[in-house]
Amino acid sequence: MALLLLFCAPARAQDVEQMVEGSGSDWGGVGLIEMRNARFRPDGTLEAGFGLRHQRNFWFLSFQALPWLETTFRLSERLNGTTGEGMTTDRSFDIKIRLWEENDWRPALALGIQDLAGTGIYGGEYLVASKRLWDFDFTLGVGWGRLGTYADTANLLTDVWSGFADRQRDVGQGGTPRWGTYFHGQDIAFFGGIEWSVPPIDTPWGVLDGLRAKVEFSGDQLRDERGGYPGSTTNLRGLAASRVNAGLQWQNDWLDVGIQYVNGTDVLVRASVRMNPADPPRVPMRPPPAMTARPDDASPQARLIAPRLFAALREAGLSPRAVAIERDEARIAVGDGRYRTLAQVVGRVLRAAQPLLPRQVERVVVAWSLSGVEIARILVLRSAMEAAAQGHGSAEEVFATAILMAPGDGFEDAVHAPGPFFDWHIEPGVRLVLGDPSRSVLWQAAVVAGARVELGAGFSIAGGVAQVVAQNLDGAAPSDSLLQPVRSDYALYADQGQNLAVTSLYAERIWSVAPDVFARATAGYLEPMFAGVSGEVLWRPHDRPFAIGLDINYVAQRDFDQRFGVQDYRVTTGQVSLYLDLPWWNLTTTLRGGRYLAGDWGGTIEVARRFDSGIEVGAFATLTSASFEQFGEGSFDKGIFIRVPLDLFGVQTRSNLGAVIRPVQRDGGQRLAVENPLWEVTRDGREEALRRGVAWFTR
């Protein structure tokens, strides 16, 4: 009763306004120790970490996907609940939804589902409230499933419908939503706790601030899974010796570490790191070169300034293509280069051209091409760029006076840089597979080199090689998929393709069919596992929030050594794709439908959030004509992905470091992975991308 009165008591207004950020739980996400509370990280926060204890370890990645939605992917190393001995791995996905925020009188309230689409070993649901009073944060909740195993009382929902008393666990192939189990079960349990924000403490080494003391009473009665929960309901072993967990935790702006005593038997150590993708830590880059004054004696003839201009552009890290001057307008075309955003390309072009353009030139049109095709054409005012570079204006004013146009034909009467144009790179390559039945983490580290020669008119020859430095990816467990093995034999490719694998080698043409309409034709060794021919067309309006594409491919499976041989399997595959910017929180979605590499037909939905920093976090799922039994473990293809621009690490490049985390790699719903899909080639030439990258005009 006293605790309920605390939840109803008003907090001082300043307490609510100056709310202390929540801290991490042991299973990932914000919470107490093992139980969640109604607190959330700031919008967009990415957090990765672990919790280590005897016979159970958790590795988690949490993403505050929306202001009101927390998502957590967790990889668990645990006792085998089927055999009662040995260790196994389990993948879980959790969500927590904010129902309302705390105010002076009411507590914050959240609803959550644990192990949303996994095996159900950790399946549980909860409704939880949190209320802050001074330095104390009080939490009280009710749990179902695993979180209700202390069985304090009967499930109140059974008064609404008797079917809520039945909680079945039918794992099947795993990986499917547990529609018949959410908030089901004969019993529920209460949980709660207190988190104390310890005042700053003076120590001989300075002031210790950010310490939290936590104590909770749990709704989860199981110390481990030796009883096979919830397949067995009697004679459960591995029960907790105590319902009370307690511990200390410390966090600053990016690190969260703690030590707890849980279940009355075990010491647990947890640690996590986090960042805000909208404003991530970055290695400082050198400032852009100064923008000089306009020259008094520059020639108005493009052919006379072209050699020096092309040299200046190359010095600035750009690949010159053409220049033309007509009265007060200069037109400069560049390709590829080491800059990721259109705004930065424009800023560097104008800085390089400033001492060479005639004084009367006021308007500058910059055309930017990638992979041999122009993806953006923009007109900027020279005076606006000068003012921004000198601190008398801003990047926003440059954007406000700029005009983004559809890519067009080459400039008339232009002086062209001599081709062919050669581009190359050497960079690290990392692959991760999480949760394979053979071990928790499979990985491969390699050195990847690639080159591309543009021959003109959109024609190119390109290829790459990879040398594996170290790996255990070749030790993956055999697949149980009944489909043609188009991806699940990745261990064979990793084993036999360790030494100088030819990851790709192809001829390609990418060109513009009409304004904002692009086409691609590619033939050769298209990716590490497939060779053949690939064609694609994309309508991508530069000023609209959508694009529509179609790709068709006829491919053969490559030999495992990734040299020049192919296997007997042939397939025609392709999809229709819709790319759409959503009007909320910088979200984008991609919808695909068609035939996949294993011959199955179906569709894919992908939702991603792209931050102004260039970091992108998203999730995808594909359902096809392949049954769950044919697909094998996991039931259908799904996963999450993260892309991080390498320029955050101080490397001036357009490349990014990406990771795709699948619960399990199987063969259903797999797409061809060509190196230059038109959406990825052209997306940074759109108005939406330019608007997000405004600050790069002056970087």
XYZ file of C-alpha atoms in Angstrom:
699
model
C 0.000 0.000 0.000
C 2.820 2.406 0.825
C 4.402 1.791 -2.573
C 1.087 2.477 -4.331
C 0.776 5.753 -2.425
C 4.233 6.723 -3.622
C 3.109 6.200 -7.213
C 0.116 8.453 -6.648
C 2.102 11.169 -4.882
C 2.963 14.320 -6.833
C 6.568 14.936 -7.751
C 7.956 18.420 -7.622
C 7.826 20.016 -11.092
C 11.570 20.434 -11.231
C 12.030 16.717 -10.520
C 10.068 15.771 -13.640
C 11.707 18.413 -15.829
C 15.212 17.412 -14.723
C 14.619 13.674 -15.115
C 17.749 11.564 -14.868
C 18.242 9.280 -17.848
C 17.510 5.594 -17.263
C 20.301 3.033 -17.048
C 20.812 -0.297 -18.778
C 19.471 -3.657 -17.644
C 21.403 -6.919 -17.775
C 19.392 -8.292 -20.702
C 19.703 -5.175 -22.845
C 17.433 -2.151 -22.960
C 16.737 0.284 -20.144
C 15.650 -1.217 -16.855
C 16.531 -2.185 -13.319
C 18.607 -5.390 -13.175
C 16.738 -8.243 -14.859
C 13.381 -6.459 -14.878
C 12.524 -3.550 -17.169
C 11.152 -0.218 -16.054
C 9.234 2.502 -17.914
C 12.346 4.535 -18.748
C 13.866 5.032 -22.205
C 17.112 6.277 -23.697
C 17.100 9.548 -25.678
C 15.649 9.154 -29.151
C 17.975 7.382 -31.588
C 20.416 6.024 -29.006
C 22.396 2.948 -30.076
C 23.704 0.759 -27.256
C 25.748 -2.460 -27.401
C 26.943 -4.512 -24.474
C 26.996 -7.739 -22.495
C 26.005 -9.336 -19.205
C 28.204 -12.193 -17.939
C 27.355 -14.668 -15.199
C 27.713 -18.363 -14.382
C 26.159 -20.531 -17.138
C 24.326 -17.624 -18.812
C 25.782 -14.801 -20.888
C 23.903 -12.123 -22.812
C 25.154 -10.030 -25.733
C 22.794 -7.294 -26.829
C 22.263 -4.440 -29.243
C 19.578 -1.906 -28.336
C 18.221 0.888 -30.503
C 15.862 3.628 -29.413
C 14.214 3.358 -32.808
C 11.607 6.053 -32.152
C 11.010 8.357 -29.186
C 8.417 5.878 -27.878
C 9.862 2.568 -29.136
C 12.850 0.693 -27.697
C 14.109 -2.361 -29.602
C 16.660 -4.936 -28.439
C 18.354 -7.828 -30.207
C 19.903 -10.278 -27.755
C 22.140 -13.280 -28.238
C 22.076 -15.618 -25.243
C 24.592 -18.305 -24.345
C 22.791 -20.577 -21.898
C 22.424 -24.073 -20.541
C 20.702 -26.371 -23.009
C 17.130 -26.541 -21.728
C 16.418 -29.658 -23.763
C 19.244 -31.889 -22.553
C 19.854 -30.185 -19.212
C 23.582 -30.040 -19.891
C 25.974 -28.287 -22.220
C 25.635 -24.792 -23.644
C 23.581 -23.569 -26.582
C 22.711 -20.213 -28.138
C 19.397 -18.436 -28.487
C 18.391 -15.286 -30.349
C 15.711 -12.951 -29.003
C 14.115 -9.696 -30.060
C 12.399 -7.409 -27.538
C 10.297 -4.273 -27.852
C 9.153 -1.741 -25.260
C 6.492 0.861 -26.043
C 5.906 4.041 -24.076
C 2.197 4.453 -23.374
C 2.591 7.814 -21.701
C 5.245 9.948 -20.046
C 5.494 10.873 -16.412
C 4.115 14.163 -15.178
C 3.656 15.701 -11.730
C 0.942 13.260 -10.726
C 1.095 10.146 -12.882
C 3.972 7.711 -13.389
C 5.494 6.842 -16.745
C 3.847 3.748 -18.216
C 5.264 1.252 -20.717
C 4.239 -2.038 -22.301
C 6.808 -4.597 -23.424
C 7.232 -7.971 -25.089
C 10.357 -10.022 -24.464
C 11.492 -12.623 -27.041
C 8.928 -11.352 -29.542
C 9.699 -13.875 -32.282
C 12.175 -16.363 -30.874
C 11.981 -19.853 -29.417
C 10.011 -18.568 -26.450
C 12.636 -19.632 -23.913
C 12.751 -16.026 -22.681
C 9.214 -15.172 -23.781
C 7.448 -12.758 -21.469
C 5.286 -9.674 -21.468
C 4.924 -6.859 -18.971
C 3.129 -3.668 -18.056
C 5.302 -1.393 -15.935
C 5.131 2.020 -14.307
C 7.965 4.206 -12.999
C 7.794 7.309 -10.813
C 10.655 9.509 -9.751
C 10.746 11.184 -6.335
C 13.860 13.252 -5.676
C 16.869 10.931 -6.207
C 14.796 7.741 -6.196
C 13.092 6.088 -9.155
C 10.354 3.644 -8.130
C 9.148 0.884 -10.469
C 6.182 -1.460 -10.199
C 5.026 -3.892 -12.868
C 3.163 -7.066 -13.684
C 4.621 -9.835 -15.851
C 3.366 -12.747 -17.927
C 5.274 -15.786 -19.218
C 8.860 -15.943 -17.945
C 8.210 -12.725 -16.068
C 5.230 -14.303 -14.332
C 6.756 -17.584 -13.157
C 6.615 -16.571 -9.483
C 2.829 -16.915 -9.946
C 1.676 -14.317 -7.415
C -1.911 -14.417 -8.631
C -4.139 -15.659 -11.420
C -3.986 -13.956 -14.803
C -6.587 -11.197 -14.562
C -7.128 -11.307 -18.335
C -8.796 -14.694 -17.969
C -11.795 -12.804 -16.549
C -12.103 -11.158 -19.957
C -11.545 -14.350 -21.997
C -10.816 -17.827 -20.709
C -8.421 -18.439 -23.619
C -5.816 -16.238 -21.924
C -5.178 -19.102 -19.480
C -3.626 -21.263 -22.216
C 0.035 -20.499 -22.987
C 1.365 -22.966 -25.556
C 4.947 -23.138 -26.772
C 5.225 -24.542 -30.293
C 8.739 -23.713 -31.448
C 8.578 -25.298 -34.915
C 11.425 -23.799 -36.954
C 11.602 -20.819 -34.579
C 11.762 -17.173 -35.542
C 8.004 -16.597 -35.917
C 5.866 -14.264 -33.787
C 4.287 -16.064 -30.826
C 0.772 -14.806 -31.575
C -0.981 -17.302 -29.310
C 1.156 -16.642 -26.249
C 1.306 -12.875 -25.649
C -0.166 -12.064 -22.216
C -1.326 -15.688 -21.908
C -0.826 -18.037 -18.977
C -2.697 -19.112 -15.884
C -0.579 -16.980 -13.559
C 1.094 -13.601 -13.422
C 3.687 -12.137 -11.088
C 4.462 -8.696 -9.737
C 7.891 -7.143 -9.955
C 9.423 -3.829 -9.047
C 12.319 -2.044 -7.486
C 14.094 1.166 -6.639
C 16.955 2.896 -8.438
C 18.819 5.495 -6.389
C 20.887 8.141 -8.129
C 23.704 8.424 -5.609
C 24.821 12.031 -5.002
C 28.365 12.891 -6.169
C 31.010 11.399 -3.878
C 34.406 12.988 -3.216
C 37.238 10.469 -3.594
C 41.036 10.784 -3.592
C 40.861 10.480 -7.389
C 38.192 13.128 -7.891
C 34.414 13.369 -7.736
C 32.520 10.162 -8.489
C 29.295 11.083 -10.253
C 26.794 8.923 -12.121
C 26.603 6.043 -9.612
C 23.282 4.179 -9.305
C 22.251 1.702 -6.614
C 19.552 -0.756 -7.624
C 17.408 -3.286 -5.819
C 14.568 -5.230 -7.409
C 12.207 -8.067 -6.680
C 11.830 -10.254 -9.744
C 8.894 -11.912 -11.452
C 11.149 -14.521 -13.114
C 11.633 -17.574 -10.899
C 14.168 -19.321 -13.137
C 17.877 -19.129 -12.578
C 18.495 -21.130 -15.770
C 16.566 -23.104 -18.385
C 17.209 -26.699 -17.307
C 13.470 -27.228 -16.945
C 12.899 -26.489 -20.596
C 10.620 -23.531 -19.859
C 7.858 -23.293 -20.782
C 7.634 -26.762 -22.313
C 7.555 -28.318 -18.828
C 5.335 -27.067 -16.051
C 6.321 -29.440 -13.261
C 9.556 -30.425 -11.531
C 11.392 -27.373 -12.851
C 15.050 -27.361 -11.904
C 17.359 -24.371 -11.811
C 15.032 -22.189 -9.738
C 16.305 -18.951 -8.236
C 17.282 -19.083 -4.574
C 16.106 -15.516 -3.993
C 13.614 -13.175 -5.588
C 15.648 -10.102 -4.720
C 18.489 -8.823 -6.938
C 20.730 -5.917 -6.042
C 23.714 -4.099 -7.483
C 25.685 -0.964 -8.287
C 25.918 0.661 -11.690
C 27.816 3.663 -13.039
C 27.319 5.527 -16.281
C 28.572 8.611 -18.043
C 27.734 10.016 -21.465
C 28.792 6.875 -23.347
C 29.644 4.038 -20.920
C 27.438 2.008 -18.560
C 29.038 -0.606 -16.254
C 27.712 -2.483 -13.263
C 27.993 -5.442 -10.925
C 24.997 -7.228 -9.430
C 24.130 -10.138 -7.191
C 21.245 -12.029 -8.763
C 19.004 -15.003 -7.926
C 20.661 -15.329 -4.522
C 23.564 -17.274 -6.062
C 25.387 -15.462 -8.868
C 27.508 -12.388 -9.423
C 26.829 -10.707 -12.758
C 28.999 -8.150 -14.537
C 27.482 -6.002 -17.268
C 28.887 -3.271 -19.499
C 27.638 -1.344 -22.498
C 28.623 1.550 -24.697
C 26.210 3.886 -26.423
C 26.080 6.807 -28.796
C 23.668 9.217 -30.433
C 23.716 8.464 -34.196
C 22.521 11.980 -34.968
C 25.643 13.422 -33.311
C 28.170 10.592 -33.010
C 31.747 10.961 -31.822
C 33.986 11.627 -34.785
C 37.657 12.089 -35.472
C 38.184 15.757 -36.340
C 38.883 16.326 -40.005
C 41.069 19.029 -41.394
C 39.107 22.198 -42.133
C 38.360 22.888 -45.791
C 40.764 25.131 -47.667
C 40.170 28.851 -47.448
C 38.074 30.460 -50.166
C 40.227 33.108 -51.796
C 39.114 36.380 -53.324
C 37.887 36.441 -56.911
C 40.716 37.008 -59.368
C 40.843 40.134 -61.529
C 42.606 38.618 -64.523
C 41.030 35.144 -64.985
C 40.237 34.192 -68.562
C 36.550 33.846 -69.512
C 37.454 31.026 -71.895
C 37.031 27.549 -70.468
C 39.745 26.026 -72.667
C 42.340 28.353 -71.139
C 41.535 27.683 -67.488
C 40.632 23.996 -67.894
C 44.129 22.488 -67.348
C 44.678 24.413 -64.117
C 41.088 23.849 -62.947
C 41.313 20.099 -63.522
C 44.570 19.983 -61.592
C 43.020 21.969 -58.712
C 40.014 19.642 -58.584
C 42.262 16.581 -58.443
C 44.264 18.210 -55.651
C 40.981 18.734 -53.780
C 40.134 15.014 -53.978
C 37.715 15.235 -56.903
C 37.795 13.664 -60.343
C 37.203 16.370 -62.992
C 35.026 15.621 -66.009
C 34.256 18.884 -67.827
C 34.041 22.676 -67.570
C 32.133 25.290 -69.552
C 31.759 29.058 -69.068
C 28.996 31.204 -70.562
C 28.813 34.860 -69.487
C 28.044 34.859 -65.712
C 27.619 31.089 -65.388
C 30.257 28.395 -64.999
C 29.430 24.705 -65.342
C 31.715 22.135 -63.741
C 31.275 18.370 -63.866
C 33.048 16.032 -61.453
C 32.832 12.307 -60.819
C 33.204 9.983 -57.845
C 35.853 11.490 -55.541
C 36.221 10.961 -51.826
C 33.283 13.044 -50.564
C 30.062 11.414 -49.403
C 27.507 14.225 -49.713
C 26.501 16.467 -52.592
C 26.872 19.557 -50.379
C 30.498 18.734 -49.592
C 31.248 18.057 -53.256
C 29.811 21.470 -54.151
C 31.745 23.208 -51.393
C 35.058 21.681 -52.465
C 34.414 22.348 -56.170
C 33.790 26.051 -55.534
C 36.836 26.388 -53.301
C 39.057 24.745 -55.916
C 37.592 26.817 -58.765
C 37.433 30.163 -56.951
C 40.901 31.506 -57.901
C 40.426 30.449 -61.535
C 36.901 31.580 -62.427
C 36.385 35.040 -63.954
C 35.172 37.737 -61.591
C 31.860 38.124 -63.444
C 30.843 34.493 -62.869
C 28.130 34.505 -60.214
C 26.255 31.274 -60.860
C 28.023 27.917 -60.711
C 26.369 24.698 -61.865
C 27.965 21.567 -60.439
C 27.199 18.159 -61.957
C 28.152 15.134 -59.870
C 28.431 11.648 -61.318
C 28.970 8.307 -59.587
C 29.887 5.042 -61.307
C 29.810 6.801 -64.659
C 26.339 8.383 -64.483
C 25.358 11.895 -63.451
C 23.189 11.678 -60.314
C 22.765 15.361 -59.423
C 22.990 18.803 -60.970
C 22.799 21.848 -58.728
C 23.097 25.604 -59.259
C 24.646 27.615 -56.407
C 25.388 31.310 -56.043
C 29.053 32.043 -55.789
C 28.439 34.982 -53.446
C 26.432 32.822 -51.028
C 29.257 30.305 -50.861
C 31.828 33.077 -50.349
C 29.807 34.564 -47.488
C 29.396 31.169 -45.791
C 33.104 30.345 -46.122
C 34.092 33.702 -44.608
C 31.649 33.482 -41.696
C 29.331 36.208 -43.009
C 26.705 33.702 -44.101
C 25.793 30.098 -43.444
C 25.463 26.741 -45.103
C 21.709 27.093 -44.742
C 21.792 30.285 -46.831
C 23.739 28.467 -49.539
C 21.036 25.793 -49.554
C 18.213 28.357 -49.586
C 19.580 30.025 -52.733
C 20.557 26.808 -54.527
C 18.484 25.058 -57.191
C 18.634 21.270 -57.499
C 17.876 20.107 -61.024
C 17.366 16.768 -62.704
C 20.554 15.224 -64.086
C 20.915 16.022 -67.748
C 23.097 15.634 -70.790
C 26.689 16.834 -70.877
C 27.357 20.566 -70.911
C 27.381 22.224 -74.333
C 30.692 23.608 -75.595
C 32.490 22.122 -72.621
C 36.149 21.262 -72.317
C 36.406 17.630 -71.216
C 39.042 16.066 -69.017
C 40.886 13.279 -70.808
C 39.825 9.748 -69.874
C 39.712 6.943 -69.079
C 39.076 7.532 -65.380
C 40.549 5.104 -62.888
C 39.456 4.622 -59.281
C 40.741 2.098 -56.743
C 40.542 1.312 -53.043
C 42.006 -0.936 -50.377
C 40.002 -1.333 -47.187
C 39.230 -3.801 -44.396
C 36.421 -6.298 -44.867
C 34.598 -7.758 -41.870
C 31.801 -10.331 -41.817
C 29.843 -11.385 -38.751
C 27.329 -14.180 -38.234
C 25.699 -14.111 -34.801
C 23.964 -17.039 -33.144
C 24.997 -19.900 -35.404
C 24.231 -23.212 -33.614
C 27.946 -24.111 -33.726
C 29.072 -21.041 -31.767
C 27.823 -17.615 -30.775
C 29.927 -15.495 -33.121
C 31.336 -16.432 -36.512
C 33.591 -13.866 -38.118
C 35.949 -13.173 -40.959
C 38.524 -10.413 -41.314
C 39.966 -9.713 -44.752
C 41.786 -7.133 -46.819
C 39.652 -6.093 -49.778
C 40.962 -4.319 -52.865
C 38.912 -3.045 -55.786
C 39.361 -1.023 -58.958
C 37.118 0.557 -61.582
C 37.961 2.001 -64.998
C 35.415 4.313 -66.632
C 35.692 4.162 -70.404
C 33.163 6.878 -71.241
C 29.450 6.983 -72.113
C 28.735 5.134 -68.853
C 30.820 2.046 -69.734
C 33.128 0.641 -67.059
C 35.191 -2.399 -66.164
C 35.490 -3.196 -62.466
C 36.508 -5.932 -60.078
C 37.885 -6.805 -56.690
C 39.857 -9.371 -54.733
C 39.890 -10.340 -51.061
C 42.537 -11.963 -48.890
C 41.317 -13.486 -45.648
C 43.546 -12.588 -42.701
C 41.763 -14.573 -39.979
C 38.388 -16.227 -39.507
C 36.263 -18.905 -37.938
C 33.487 -18.419 -40.501
C 34.546 -21.632 -42.193
C 33.399 -23.586 -39.120
C 29.686 -22.816 -39.413
C 27.184 -25.576 -38.726
C 25.504 -27.265 -41.726
C 22.231 -25.730 -42.868
C 18.870 -27.463 -42.413
C 17.330 -25.564 -45.339
C 15.563 -27.754 -47.918
C 15.933 -25.094 -50.633
C 18.720 -24.766 -53.169
C 21.773 -23.640 -51.116
C 22.281 -20.128 -52.501
C 23.603 -18.490 -49.296
C 23.702 -21.077 -46.507
C 26.903 -22.664 -47.822
C 28.833 -19.514 -46.913
C 31.179 -21.645 -44.805
C 32.366 -23.433 -47.955
C 33.004 -20.122 -49.685
C 34.867 -18.913 -46.596
C 36.976 -22.073 -46.458
C 37.861 -22.518 -50.126
C 38.011 -18.819 -50.986
C 40.519 -17.694 -48.367
C 43.352 -16.791 -50.719
C 42.852 -13.994 -53.232
C 39.223 -14.688 -53.942
C 37.886 -12.786 -56.957
C 34.915 -11.120 -55.299
C 33.797 -9.539 -58.581
C 34.913 -8.947 -62.147
C 32.470 -7.453 -64.621
C 31.727 -5.052 -67.438
C 28.999 -2.529 -66.843
C 27.136 0.384 -68.294
C 25.148 2.833 -66.152
C 23.430 5.658 -67.980
C 20.509 8.074 -67.901
C 17.634 7.072 -70.170
C 15.683 10.275 -69.499
C 15.733 12.955 -66.794
C 15.660 11.127 -63.444
C 15.454 7.722 -65.160
C 18.542 5.511 -64.842
C 19.519 2.172 -66.340
C 22.223 -0.397 -65.582
C 23.494 -3.420 -67.517
C 26.163 -5.634 -65.910
C 27.787 -8.875 -67.053
C 30.455 -11.026 -65.423
C 31.238 -12.232 -61.929
C 28.663 -10.076 -60.184
C 29.344 -10.969 -56.529
C 31.224 -13.627 -54.524
C 28.593 -16.334 -55.051
C 27.000 -15.614 -58.449
C 27.993 -14.755 -62.023
C 25.831 -13.848 -65.000
C 23.993 -10.857 -66.437
C 21.993 -8.239 -64.573
C 19.782 -5.416 -65.799
C 18.017 -2.674 -63.882
C 15.986 0.468 -64.486
C 15.113 3.088 -61.841
C 12.853 6.104 -61.894
C 14.152 8.371 -59.150
C 12.597 11.855 -59.202
C 15.192 14.166 -57.679
C 12.589 16.260 -55.836
C 10.054 13.600 -54.823
C 9.969 11.283 -51.787
C 9.865 8.059 -53.774
C 11.548 5.943 -56.457
C 10.496 2.849 -58.391
C 12.869 0.242 -59.777
C 12.924 -3.078 -61.627
C 15.842 -5.509 -61.850
C 16.079 -8.778 -63.809
C 19.042 -11.149 -63.557
C 20.084 -14.471 -65.038
C 22.866 -15.977 -62.939
C 24.848 -19.133 -62.254
C 26.261 -20.130 -58.897
C 30.032 -19.693 -58.648
C 32.544 -22.253 -57.465
C 33.423 -22.146 -53.778
C 36.990 -20.982 -54.450
C 35.601 -17.770 -55.998
C 37.830 -17.942 -59.020
C 36.397 -18.365 -62.520
C 34.386 -21.587 -62.477
C 30.626 -21.911 -62.036
C 28.380 -24.703 -60.764
C 25.350 -26.260 -62.448
C 22.673 -24.185 -60.700
C 21.067 -21.467 -62.869
C 18.203 -19.151 -61.981
C 16.361 -16.096 -63.271
C 15.666 -13.701 -60.432
C 14.485 -10.114 -60.015
C 12.209 -7.778 -58.115
C 10.067 -4.698 -58.487
C 11.049 -2.209 -55.759
C 9.392 0.856 -54.264
C 11.576 3.235 -52.239
C 9.678 5.705 -50.081
C 10.583 8.479 -47.635
C 8.169 8.485 -44.725
C 7.105 11.811 -43.167
C 8.248 10.852 -39.656
C 11.634 10.726 -37.931
C 13.690 10.481 -41.173
C 12.327 7.005 -41.830
C 12.543 5.313 -45.208
C 10.892 2.116 -46.348
C 11.572 -0.245 -49.224
C 9.003 -2.697 -50.571
C 10.070 -5.450 -52.965
C 8.270 -8.224 -54.742
C 9.459 -10.876 -57.158
C 11.547 -14.012 -57.515
C 14.526 -14.714 -55.265
C 17.740 -16.673 -55.794
C 16.414 -20.029 -54.594
C 13.508 -19.779 -57.046
C 11.001 -18.769 -54.370
C 8.499 -15.959 -55.002
C 7.557 -13.382 -52.387
C 8.104 -9.929 -50.960
C 10.401 -7.940 -48.688
C 9.730 -5.000 -46.413
C 12.600 -2.895 -45.105
C 12.328 0.067 -42.725
C 15.351 2.199 -41.913
C 16.180 5.409 -40.131
C 18.945 7.505 -41.645
C 20.442 10.186 -39.435
C 22.010 13.418 -40.664
C 25.424 12.025 -39.708
C 24.978 9.350 -42.401
C 24.513 6.506 -39.911
C 21.636 4.272 -40.960
C 19.891 1.638 -38.824
C 17.137 -0.578 -40.139
C 15.369 -3.911 -40.179
C 13.961 -6.151 -42.892
C 11.812 -9.247 -43.315
C 11.046 -11.411 -46.342
C 8.196 -13.877 -46.747
C 8.138 -16.106 -49.813
C 6.462 -19.181 -51.253
C 8.985 -21.339 -49.365
C 7.315 -22.922 -46.342
C 8.838 -22.558 -42.884
C 9.915 -26.207 -43.063
C 11.636 -25.653 -46.422
C 13.328 -22.516 -45.140
C 14.687 -24.305 -42.068
C 15.678 -22.804 -38.719
C 14.358 -19.269 -38.413
C 11.270 -19.890 -40.607
C 11.842 -16.851 -42.852
C 14.583 -14.337 -43.644
C 14.829 -11.298 -41.390
C 17.440 -9.174 -39.714
C 18.750 -5.763 -38.791
C 21.491 -3.720 -40.402
C 23.747 -0.809 -39.521
C 25.777 1.378 -41.875
C 28.382 3.794 -40.520
C 30.226 6.258 -42.809
C 33.982 5.884 -42.566
C 34.420 9.662 -42.628
C 33.346 9.612 -38.956
C 36.757 8.051 -38.295
C 38.596 10.867 -40.021
C 38.969 9.015 -43.324
C 37.858 11.184 -46.237
C 35.948 8.587 -48.249
C 32.490 7.776 -49.534
C 32.734 4.226 -48.173
C 30.885 2.982 -45.125
C 31.267 0.151 -42.669
C 28.178 -2.028 -42.629
C 26.909 -5.041 -40.742
C 23.845 -7.212 -41.304
C 22.715 -9.208 -38.287
C 20.515 -12.174 -39.174
C 19.277 -14.608 -36.523
C 20.313 -17.358 -38.930
C 21.499 -17.436 -42.558
C 19.361 -19.645 -44.752
C 18.385 -19.693 -48.458
C 14.852 -18.349 -48.715
C 14.282 -14.725 -49.697
C 17.867 -14.072 -50.842
C 18.642 -11.357 -53.394
C 21.518 -10.870 -55.791
C 24.101 -8.448 -54.339
C 25.472 -6.463 -57.300
C 28.015 -3.797 -56.401
C 26.157 -0.843 -57.947
C 22.386 -1.109 -57.433
C 20.917 2.055 -58.901
C 19.186 3.185 -55.716
C 22.459 3.174 -53.780
C 24.289 4.878 -56.645
C 21.751 7.686 -57.055
C 20.123 8.250 -53.652
C 22.597 10.924 -52.508
C 21.651 13.094 -55.477
C 18.110 13.613 -54.210
C 16.705 16.724 -52.562
C 16.099 14.787 -49.336
C 19.789 13.831 -49.090
C 20.906 17.375 -49.930
C 18.686 18.822 -47.213
C 20.154 16.472 -44.598
C 23.690 17.287 -45.656
C 23.365 21.076 -45.653
C 26.097 21.544 -43.043
C 28.616 19.904 -45.403
C 28.666 22.996 -47.659
C 31.160 24.508 -45.224
C 32.995 21.366 -44.032
